[in-house]
Short mmCIF file of C-alpha atoms in Angstrom, two decimals:
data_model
loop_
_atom_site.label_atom_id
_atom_site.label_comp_id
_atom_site.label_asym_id
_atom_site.label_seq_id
_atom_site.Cartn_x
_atom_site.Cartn_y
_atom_site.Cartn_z
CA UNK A 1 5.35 124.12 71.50
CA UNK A 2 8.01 124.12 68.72
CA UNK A 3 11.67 125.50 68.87
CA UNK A 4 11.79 129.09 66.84
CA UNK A 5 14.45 129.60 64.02
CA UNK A 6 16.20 131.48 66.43
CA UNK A 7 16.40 128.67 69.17
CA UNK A 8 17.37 126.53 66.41
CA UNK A 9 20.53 129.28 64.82
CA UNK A 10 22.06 128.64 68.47
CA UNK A 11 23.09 124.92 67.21
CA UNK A 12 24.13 126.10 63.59
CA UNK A 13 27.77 126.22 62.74
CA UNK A 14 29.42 127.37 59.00
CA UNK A 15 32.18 125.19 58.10
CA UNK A 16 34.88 126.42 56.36
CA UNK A 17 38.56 125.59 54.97
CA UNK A 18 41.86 127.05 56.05
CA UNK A 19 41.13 129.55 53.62
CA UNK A 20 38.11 131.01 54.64
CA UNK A 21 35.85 129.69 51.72
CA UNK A 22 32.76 128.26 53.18
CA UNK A 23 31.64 124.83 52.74
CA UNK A 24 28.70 124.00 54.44
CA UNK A 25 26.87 124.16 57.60
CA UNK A 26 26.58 121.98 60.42
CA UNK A 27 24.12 121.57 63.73
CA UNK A 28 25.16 120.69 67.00
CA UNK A 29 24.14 117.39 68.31
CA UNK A 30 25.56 117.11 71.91
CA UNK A 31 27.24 118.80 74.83
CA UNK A 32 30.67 117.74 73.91
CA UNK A 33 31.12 119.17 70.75
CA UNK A 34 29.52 117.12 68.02
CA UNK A 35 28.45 118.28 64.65
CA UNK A 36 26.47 116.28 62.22
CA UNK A 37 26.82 117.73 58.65
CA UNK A 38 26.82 116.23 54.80
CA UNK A 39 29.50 114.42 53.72
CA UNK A 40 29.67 117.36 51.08
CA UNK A 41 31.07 119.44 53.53
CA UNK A 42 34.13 117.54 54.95
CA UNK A 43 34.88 115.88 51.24
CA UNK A 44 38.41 116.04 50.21
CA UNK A 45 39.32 118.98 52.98
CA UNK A 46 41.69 117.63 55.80
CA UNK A 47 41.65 120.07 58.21
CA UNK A 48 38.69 122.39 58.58
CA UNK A 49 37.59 125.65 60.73
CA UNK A 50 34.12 125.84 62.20
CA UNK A 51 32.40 129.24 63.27
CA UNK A 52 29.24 129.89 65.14
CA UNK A 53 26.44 131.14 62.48
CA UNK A 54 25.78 134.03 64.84
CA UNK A 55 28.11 136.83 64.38
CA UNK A 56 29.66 139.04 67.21
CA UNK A 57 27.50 141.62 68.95
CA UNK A 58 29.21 144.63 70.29
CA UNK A 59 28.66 145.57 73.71
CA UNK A 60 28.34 148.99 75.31
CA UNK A 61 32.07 149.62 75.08
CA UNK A 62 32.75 148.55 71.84
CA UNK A 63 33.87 144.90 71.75
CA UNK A 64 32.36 141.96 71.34
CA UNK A 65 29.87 140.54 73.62
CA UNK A 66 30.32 136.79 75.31
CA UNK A 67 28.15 133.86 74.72
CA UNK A 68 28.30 131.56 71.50
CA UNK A 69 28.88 134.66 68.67
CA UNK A 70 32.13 134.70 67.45
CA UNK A 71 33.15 131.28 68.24
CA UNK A 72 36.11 129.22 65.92
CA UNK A 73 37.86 126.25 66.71
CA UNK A 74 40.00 124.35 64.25
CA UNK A 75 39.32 120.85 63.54
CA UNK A 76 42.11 118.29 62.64
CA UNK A 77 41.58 115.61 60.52
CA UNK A 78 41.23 112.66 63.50
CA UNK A 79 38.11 114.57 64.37
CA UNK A 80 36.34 114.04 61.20
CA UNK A 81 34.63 110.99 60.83
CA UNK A 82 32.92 110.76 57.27
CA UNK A 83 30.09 108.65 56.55
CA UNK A 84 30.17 108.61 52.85
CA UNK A 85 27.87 105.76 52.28
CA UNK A 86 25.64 107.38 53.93
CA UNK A 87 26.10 110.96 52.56
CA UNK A 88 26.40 112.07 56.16
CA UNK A 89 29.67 113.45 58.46
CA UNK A 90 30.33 113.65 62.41
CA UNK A 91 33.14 116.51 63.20
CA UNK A 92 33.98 116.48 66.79
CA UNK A 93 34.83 120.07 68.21
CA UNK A 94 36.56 119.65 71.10
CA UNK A 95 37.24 123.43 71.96
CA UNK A 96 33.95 124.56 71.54
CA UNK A 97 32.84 125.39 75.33
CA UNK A 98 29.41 123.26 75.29
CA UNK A 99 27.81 125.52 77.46
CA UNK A 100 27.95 128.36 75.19
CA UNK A 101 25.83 126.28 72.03
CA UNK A 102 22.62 124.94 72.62
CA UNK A 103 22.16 121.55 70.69
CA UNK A 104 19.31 120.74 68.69
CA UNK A 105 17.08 117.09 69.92
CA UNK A 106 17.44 114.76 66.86
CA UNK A 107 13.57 113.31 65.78
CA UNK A 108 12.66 110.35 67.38
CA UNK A 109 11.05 108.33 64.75
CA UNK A 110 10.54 108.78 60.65
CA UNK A 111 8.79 111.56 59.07
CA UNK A 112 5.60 110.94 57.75
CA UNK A 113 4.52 112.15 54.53
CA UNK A 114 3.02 115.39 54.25
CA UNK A 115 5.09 116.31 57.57
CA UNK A 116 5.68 120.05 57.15
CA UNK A 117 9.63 121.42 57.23
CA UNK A 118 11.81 123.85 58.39
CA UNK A 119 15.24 123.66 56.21
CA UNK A 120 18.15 125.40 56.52
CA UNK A 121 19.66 127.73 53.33
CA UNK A 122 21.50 130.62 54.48
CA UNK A 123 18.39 131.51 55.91
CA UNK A 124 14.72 128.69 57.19
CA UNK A 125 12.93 128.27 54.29
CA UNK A 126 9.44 126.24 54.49
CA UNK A 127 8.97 122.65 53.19
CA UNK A 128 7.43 119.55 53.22
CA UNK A 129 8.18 115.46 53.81
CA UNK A 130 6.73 114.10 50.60
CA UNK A 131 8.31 110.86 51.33
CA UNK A 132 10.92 108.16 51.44
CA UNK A 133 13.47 108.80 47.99
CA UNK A 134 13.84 106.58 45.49
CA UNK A 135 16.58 105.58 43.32
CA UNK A 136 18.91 108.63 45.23
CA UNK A 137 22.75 108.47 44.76
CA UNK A 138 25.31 110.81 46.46
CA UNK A 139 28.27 111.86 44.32
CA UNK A 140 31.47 112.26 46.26
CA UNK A 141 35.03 113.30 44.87
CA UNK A 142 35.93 109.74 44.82
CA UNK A 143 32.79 107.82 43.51
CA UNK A 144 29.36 107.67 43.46
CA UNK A 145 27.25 106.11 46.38
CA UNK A 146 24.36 104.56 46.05
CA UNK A 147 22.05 105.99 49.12
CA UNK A 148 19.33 103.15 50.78
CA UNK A 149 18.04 106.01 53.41
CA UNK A 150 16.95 109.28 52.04
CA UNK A 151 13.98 112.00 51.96
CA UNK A 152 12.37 113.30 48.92
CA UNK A 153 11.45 116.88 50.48
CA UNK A 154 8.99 119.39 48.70
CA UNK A 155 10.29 123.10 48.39
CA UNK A 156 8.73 126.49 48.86
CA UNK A 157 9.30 128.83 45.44
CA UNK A 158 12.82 129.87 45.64
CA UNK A 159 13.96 126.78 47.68
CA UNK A 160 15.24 124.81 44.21
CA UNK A 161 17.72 127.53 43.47
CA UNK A 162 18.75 127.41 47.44
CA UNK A 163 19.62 123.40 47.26
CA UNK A 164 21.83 124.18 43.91
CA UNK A 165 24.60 122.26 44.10
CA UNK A 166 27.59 123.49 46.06
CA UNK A 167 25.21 126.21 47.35
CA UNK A 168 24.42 127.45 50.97
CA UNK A 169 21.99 124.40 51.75
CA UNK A 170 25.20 122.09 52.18
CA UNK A 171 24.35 119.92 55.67
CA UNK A 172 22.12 122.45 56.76
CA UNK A 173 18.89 120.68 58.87
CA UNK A 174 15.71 120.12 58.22
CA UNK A 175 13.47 120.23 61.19
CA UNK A 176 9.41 119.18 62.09
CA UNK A 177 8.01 122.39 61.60
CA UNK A 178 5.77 121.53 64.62
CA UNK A 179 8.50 120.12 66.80
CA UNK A 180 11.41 121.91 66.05
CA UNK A 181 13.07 118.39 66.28
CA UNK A 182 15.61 117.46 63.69
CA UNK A 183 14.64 114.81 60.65
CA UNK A 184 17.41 114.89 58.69
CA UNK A 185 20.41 116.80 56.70
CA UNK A 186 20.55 118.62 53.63
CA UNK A 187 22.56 117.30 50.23
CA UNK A 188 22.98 119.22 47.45
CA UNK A 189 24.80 116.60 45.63
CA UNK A 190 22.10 113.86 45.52
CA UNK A 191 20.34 113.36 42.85
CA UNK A 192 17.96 110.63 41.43
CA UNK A 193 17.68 111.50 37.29
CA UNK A 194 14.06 112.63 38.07
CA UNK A 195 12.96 115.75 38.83
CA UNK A 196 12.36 116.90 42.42
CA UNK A 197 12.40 119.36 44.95
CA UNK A 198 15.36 118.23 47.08
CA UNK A 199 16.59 115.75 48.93
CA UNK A 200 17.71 114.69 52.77
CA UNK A 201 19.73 112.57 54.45
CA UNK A 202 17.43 110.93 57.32
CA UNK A 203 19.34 110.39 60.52
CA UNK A 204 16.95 108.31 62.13
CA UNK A 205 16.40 105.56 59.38
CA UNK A 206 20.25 105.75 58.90
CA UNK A 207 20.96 105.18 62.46
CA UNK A 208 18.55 102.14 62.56
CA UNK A 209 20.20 100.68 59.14
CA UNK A 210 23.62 100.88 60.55
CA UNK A 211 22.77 100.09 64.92
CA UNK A 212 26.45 99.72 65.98
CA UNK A 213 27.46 102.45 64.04
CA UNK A 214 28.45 106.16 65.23
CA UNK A 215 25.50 107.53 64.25
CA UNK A 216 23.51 105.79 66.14
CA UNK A 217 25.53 105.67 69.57
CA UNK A 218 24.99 109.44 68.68
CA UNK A 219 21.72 109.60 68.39
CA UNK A 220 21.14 107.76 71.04
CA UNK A 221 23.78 110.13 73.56
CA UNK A 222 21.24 112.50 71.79
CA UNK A 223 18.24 111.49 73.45
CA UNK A 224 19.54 110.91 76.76
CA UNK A 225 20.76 114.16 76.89
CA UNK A 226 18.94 116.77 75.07
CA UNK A 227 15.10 116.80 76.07
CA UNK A 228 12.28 117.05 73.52
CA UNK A 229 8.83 116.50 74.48
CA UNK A 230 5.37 115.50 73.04
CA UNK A 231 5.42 113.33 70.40
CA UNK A 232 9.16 113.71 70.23
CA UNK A 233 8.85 112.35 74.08
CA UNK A 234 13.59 110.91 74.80
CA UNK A 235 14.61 109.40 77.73
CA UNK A 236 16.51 113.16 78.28
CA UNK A 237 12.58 114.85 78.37
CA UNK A 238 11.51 112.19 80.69
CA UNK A 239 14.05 112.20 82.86
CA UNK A 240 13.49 116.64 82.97
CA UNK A 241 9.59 115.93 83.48
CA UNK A 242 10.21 113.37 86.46
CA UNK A 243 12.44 115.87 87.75
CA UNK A 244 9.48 118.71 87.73
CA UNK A 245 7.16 116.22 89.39
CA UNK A 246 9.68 115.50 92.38
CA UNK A 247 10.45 119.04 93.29
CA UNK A 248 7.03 119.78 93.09
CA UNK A 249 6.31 117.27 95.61
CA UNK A 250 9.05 117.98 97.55
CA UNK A 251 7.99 120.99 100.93
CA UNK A 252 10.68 122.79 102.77
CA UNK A 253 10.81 121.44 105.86
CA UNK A 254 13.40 121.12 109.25
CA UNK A 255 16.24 118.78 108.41
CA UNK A 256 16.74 115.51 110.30
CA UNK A 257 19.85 113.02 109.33
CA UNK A 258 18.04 110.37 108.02
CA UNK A 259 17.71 107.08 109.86
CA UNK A 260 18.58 103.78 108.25
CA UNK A 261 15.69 101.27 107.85
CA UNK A 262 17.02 98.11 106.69
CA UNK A 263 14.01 96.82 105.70
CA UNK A 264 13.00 100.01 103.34
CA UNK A 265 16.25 99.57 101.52
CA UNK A 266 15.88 96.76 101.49
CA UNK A 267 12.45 96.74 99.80
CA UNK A 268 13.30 99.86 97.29
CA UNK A 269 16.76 97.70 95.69
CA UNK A 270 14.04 94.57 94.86
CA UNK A 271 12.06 97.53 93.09
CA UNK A 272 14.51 99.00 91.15
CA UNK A 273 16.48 95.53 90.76
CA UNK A 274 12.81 94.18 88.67
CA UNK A 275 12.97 97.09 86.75
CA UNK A 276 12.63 96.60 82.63
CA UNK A 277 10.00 95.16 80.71
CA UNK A 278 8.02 93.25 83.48
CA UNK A 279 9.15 94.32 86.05
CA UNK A 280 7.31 96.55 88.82
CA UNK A 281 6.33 100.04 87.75
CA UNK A 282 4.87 101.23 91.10
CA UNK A 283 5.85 101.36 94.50
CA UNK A 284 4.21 102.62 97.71
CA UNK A 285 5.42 104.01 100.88
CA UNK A 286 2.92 104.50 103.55
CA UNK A 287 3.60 105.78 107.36
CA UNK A 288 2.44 108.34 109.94
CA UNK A 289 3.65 111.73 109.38
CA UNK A 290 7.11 112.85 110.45
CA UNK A 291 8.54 109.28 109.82
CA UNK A 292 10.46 110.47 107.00
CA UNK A 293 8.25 109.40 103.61
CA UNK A 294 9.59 111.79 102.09
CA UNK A 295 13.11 111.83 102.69
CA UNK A 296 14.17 108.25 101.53
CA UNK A 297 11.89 108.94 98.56
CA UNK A 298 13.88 112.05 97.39
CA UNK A 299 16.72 109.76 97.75
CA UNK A 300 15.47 106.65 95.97
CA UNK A 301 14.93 109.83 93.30
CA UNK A 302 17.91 111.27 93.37
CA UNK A 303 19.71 107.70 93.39
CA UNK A 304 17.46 106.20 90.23
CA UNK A 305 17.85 109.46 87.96
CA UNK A 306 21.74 109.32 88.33
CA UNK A 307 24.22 106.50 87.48
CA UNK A 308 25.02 104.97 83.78
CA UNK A 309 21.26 104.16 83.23
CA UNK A 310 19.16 106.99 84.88
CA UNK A 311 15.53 106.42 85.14
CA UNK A 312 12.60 108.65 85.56
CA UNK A 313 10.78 108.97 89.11
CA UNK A 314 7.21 110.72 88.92
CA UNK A 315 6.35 111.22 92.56
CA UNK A 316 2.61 111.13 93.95
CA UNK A 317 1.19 112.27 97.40
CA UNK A 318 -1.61 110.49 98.97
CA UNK A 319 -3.64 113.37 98.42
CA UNK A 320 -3.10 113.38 94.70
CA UNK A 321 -5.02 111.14 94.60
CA UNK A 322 -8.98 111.13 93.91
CA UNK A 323 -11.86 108.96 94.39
CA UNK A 324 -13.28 108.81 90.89
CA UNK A 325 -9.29 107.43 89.50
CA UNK A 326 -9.37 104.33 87.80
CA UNK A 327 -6.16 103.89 88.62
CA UNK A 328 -2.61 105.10 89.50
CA UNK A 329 -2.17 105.84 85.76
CA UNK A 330 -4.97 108.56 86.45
CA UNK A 331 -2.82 110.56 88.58
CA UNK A 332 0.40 109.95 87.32
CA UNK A 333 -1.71 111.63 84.12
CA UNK A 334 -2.23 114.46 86.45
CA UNK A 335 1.00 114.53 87.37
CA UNK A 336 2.73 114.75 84.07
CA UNK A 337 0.69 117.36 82.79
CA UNK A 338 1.47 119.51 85.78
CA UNK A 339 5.23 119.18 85.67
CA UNK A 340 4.93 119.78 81.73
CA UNK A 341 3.66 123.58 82.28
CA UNK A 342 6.35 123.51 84.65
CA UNK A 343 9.25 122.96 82.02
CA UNK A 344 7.76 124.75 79.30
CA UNK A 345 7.10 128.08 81.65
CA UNK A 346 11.27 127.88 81.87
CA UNK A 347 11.40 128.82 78.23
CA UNK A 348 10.93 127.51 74.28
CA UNK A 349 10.54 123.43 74.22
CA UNK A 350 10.67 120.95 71.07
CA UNK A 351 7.49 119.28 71.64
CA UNK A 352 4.81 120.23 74.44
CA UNK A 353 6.28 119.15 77.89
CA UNK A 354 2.54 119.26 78.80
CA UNK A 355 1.63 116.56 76.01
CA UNK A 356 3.03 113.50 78.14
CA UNK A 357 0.85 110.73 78.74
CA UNK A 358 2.09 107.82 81.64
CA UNK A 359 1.93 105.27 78.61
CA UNK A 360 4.97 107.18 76.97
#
């Protein structure tokens, strides 16, 4: 299941100057207000205005319906971080109400060639990955930059005269065209001295090239907090799909205060304290009914998916379970799948929530 063009619009913001004229566009990456756009669109301007791409819709009485339409917020220039080296920009919005924008889940690994492309130009125009670019140099006000990390894209007819330079393709996205996930950013002032179709700014190799930059502690605040599924699988869509699988296991029933068992707590903190790469993966409670299974393990739950470091609990009952499993990995299979058709019945996913496997 991929994210439409119009999920996608709900991230897209125009940027312009203080004097209307626009210079780009920009996609929201997080909750708090983060916009990734070319460095083509923030060059040389100091202060800059930023305005939802969807326009105001009147209501029944005349004025202008709520929601994301119609949104500005000014942007001073300590909010601008350019990334001119790598032809890339982060503009921090601070005013823009984060529940009102939906942001877009940023691609979890490189594009493959031949991956087909959804690209931003005043309007989605089709495309495809035809590779890593070659010999690509961004030209900036002040000098020309070299570029290590870029995207040679192919174009659909029309989309040459759309990546013009200076024209409406300035930091737009290009998305999977199966995902819906973000792969990189549009330049329209990168150019190689050979002819082709356009070219992108990857954020994913950029983020890897540069780890302790602010791209990547982006991307990263990216995946733990905006889901995408499938082959797109973040910690964000894991945590959502664990989160399916608990309240599905989960039965109304007549609440107790829970008594303290010393020896259960004591036995779930040396689970979760072995946790990483060898540490244990499963744990079992057994008991008689009514001795509250299920209560400390919606709290071990609720206790391992919050904190600094949440972590994804996919919760089995006994009778989940089947003779003919060859293994726990079996029905945690099961289990996944279910809570996928879960999530994506709640609306339009990137990726297929229903596409997870225990090994991811």
């Amino acid at each position: 299941m991929a994210l439409l063009d119009a999920d996608a619009d709900m991230a897209l913001v125009r940027i312009r100057d203080l004097t209307g004229r626009t210079r780009g566009t920009g996609f929201l990456a997080d909750h708090d207000g983060t916009v990734i756009t070319s460095h083509e669109a923030v060059d040389g301007a100091e202060r800059l205005v930023l305005q939802t791409m969807l326009q105001p819709v009147a209501d029944a009485g005349g004025g202008a319906s709520g929601g994301a339409v119609g949104w500005t917020c000014r942007v001073e220039p300590d909010a601008i971080t350019p990334l001119p080296e790598a032809g890339l920009a982060l503009v921090r919005a601070t005013g823009l109400g984060a529940h009102r924008l939906s942001p877009l889940p940023i691609a979890a690994g490189r594009p493959a060639p031949g991956t087909g492309a959804r690209l931003w130009a005043a309007g989605w125009l089709d495309g495809t990955v035809v590779g890593p670019g070659s010999g690509v140099a961004y030209t900036a006000t002040d000098r020309v930059h070299p570029l290590d990390e870029t995207l040679e894209l192919g174009l659909c007819a029309g989309g040459r005269e759309a990546l013009r330079l200076g024209g409406p393709a300035v930091g737009g996205p290009v998305l999977d065209a199966r995902t819906g996930a973000v792969l990189g950013v549009l330049g329209t002032a990168l150019h190689s001295g050979r002819r082709a179709g356009g070219f992108a700014i990857p954020l994913r190799a950029v983020a890897e090239a540069a780890p302790r930059g602010p791209l990547a502690a982006l991307l990263k605040h990216n995946a733990a907090t905006v889901p995408a599924y499938g082959s797109e699988l973040n910690p964000a869509g894991a945590l959502r799909l664990a989160a399916a699988s608990v309240s599905s296991a989960e039965r109304p029933r007549l609440w107790r205060e829970p008594v303290e068992r010393p020896d259960v707590a004591g036995e779930f903190a040396r689970f979760t304290a072995g946790e990483g790469a060898v540490g244990a993966r499963v744990l079992g409670l057994v008991g008689e009914p009514g001795t509250g299974r299920s209560t400390e393990l919606a709290g071990l739950a609720a206790r391992r998916s919050g904190g600094a470091a949440p972590a994804p609990t996919v919760w089995l009952r006994g009778a989940e379970l089947r003779a003919d499993d060859d293994g726990v990995r079996t029905a945690v299979g099961r289990a996944l799948c279910a809570a996928g058709r879960t999530v994506a019945a709640e609306g339009r996913t990137a990726g297929d929530p229903a596409d997870a496997t225990p090994e991811a």
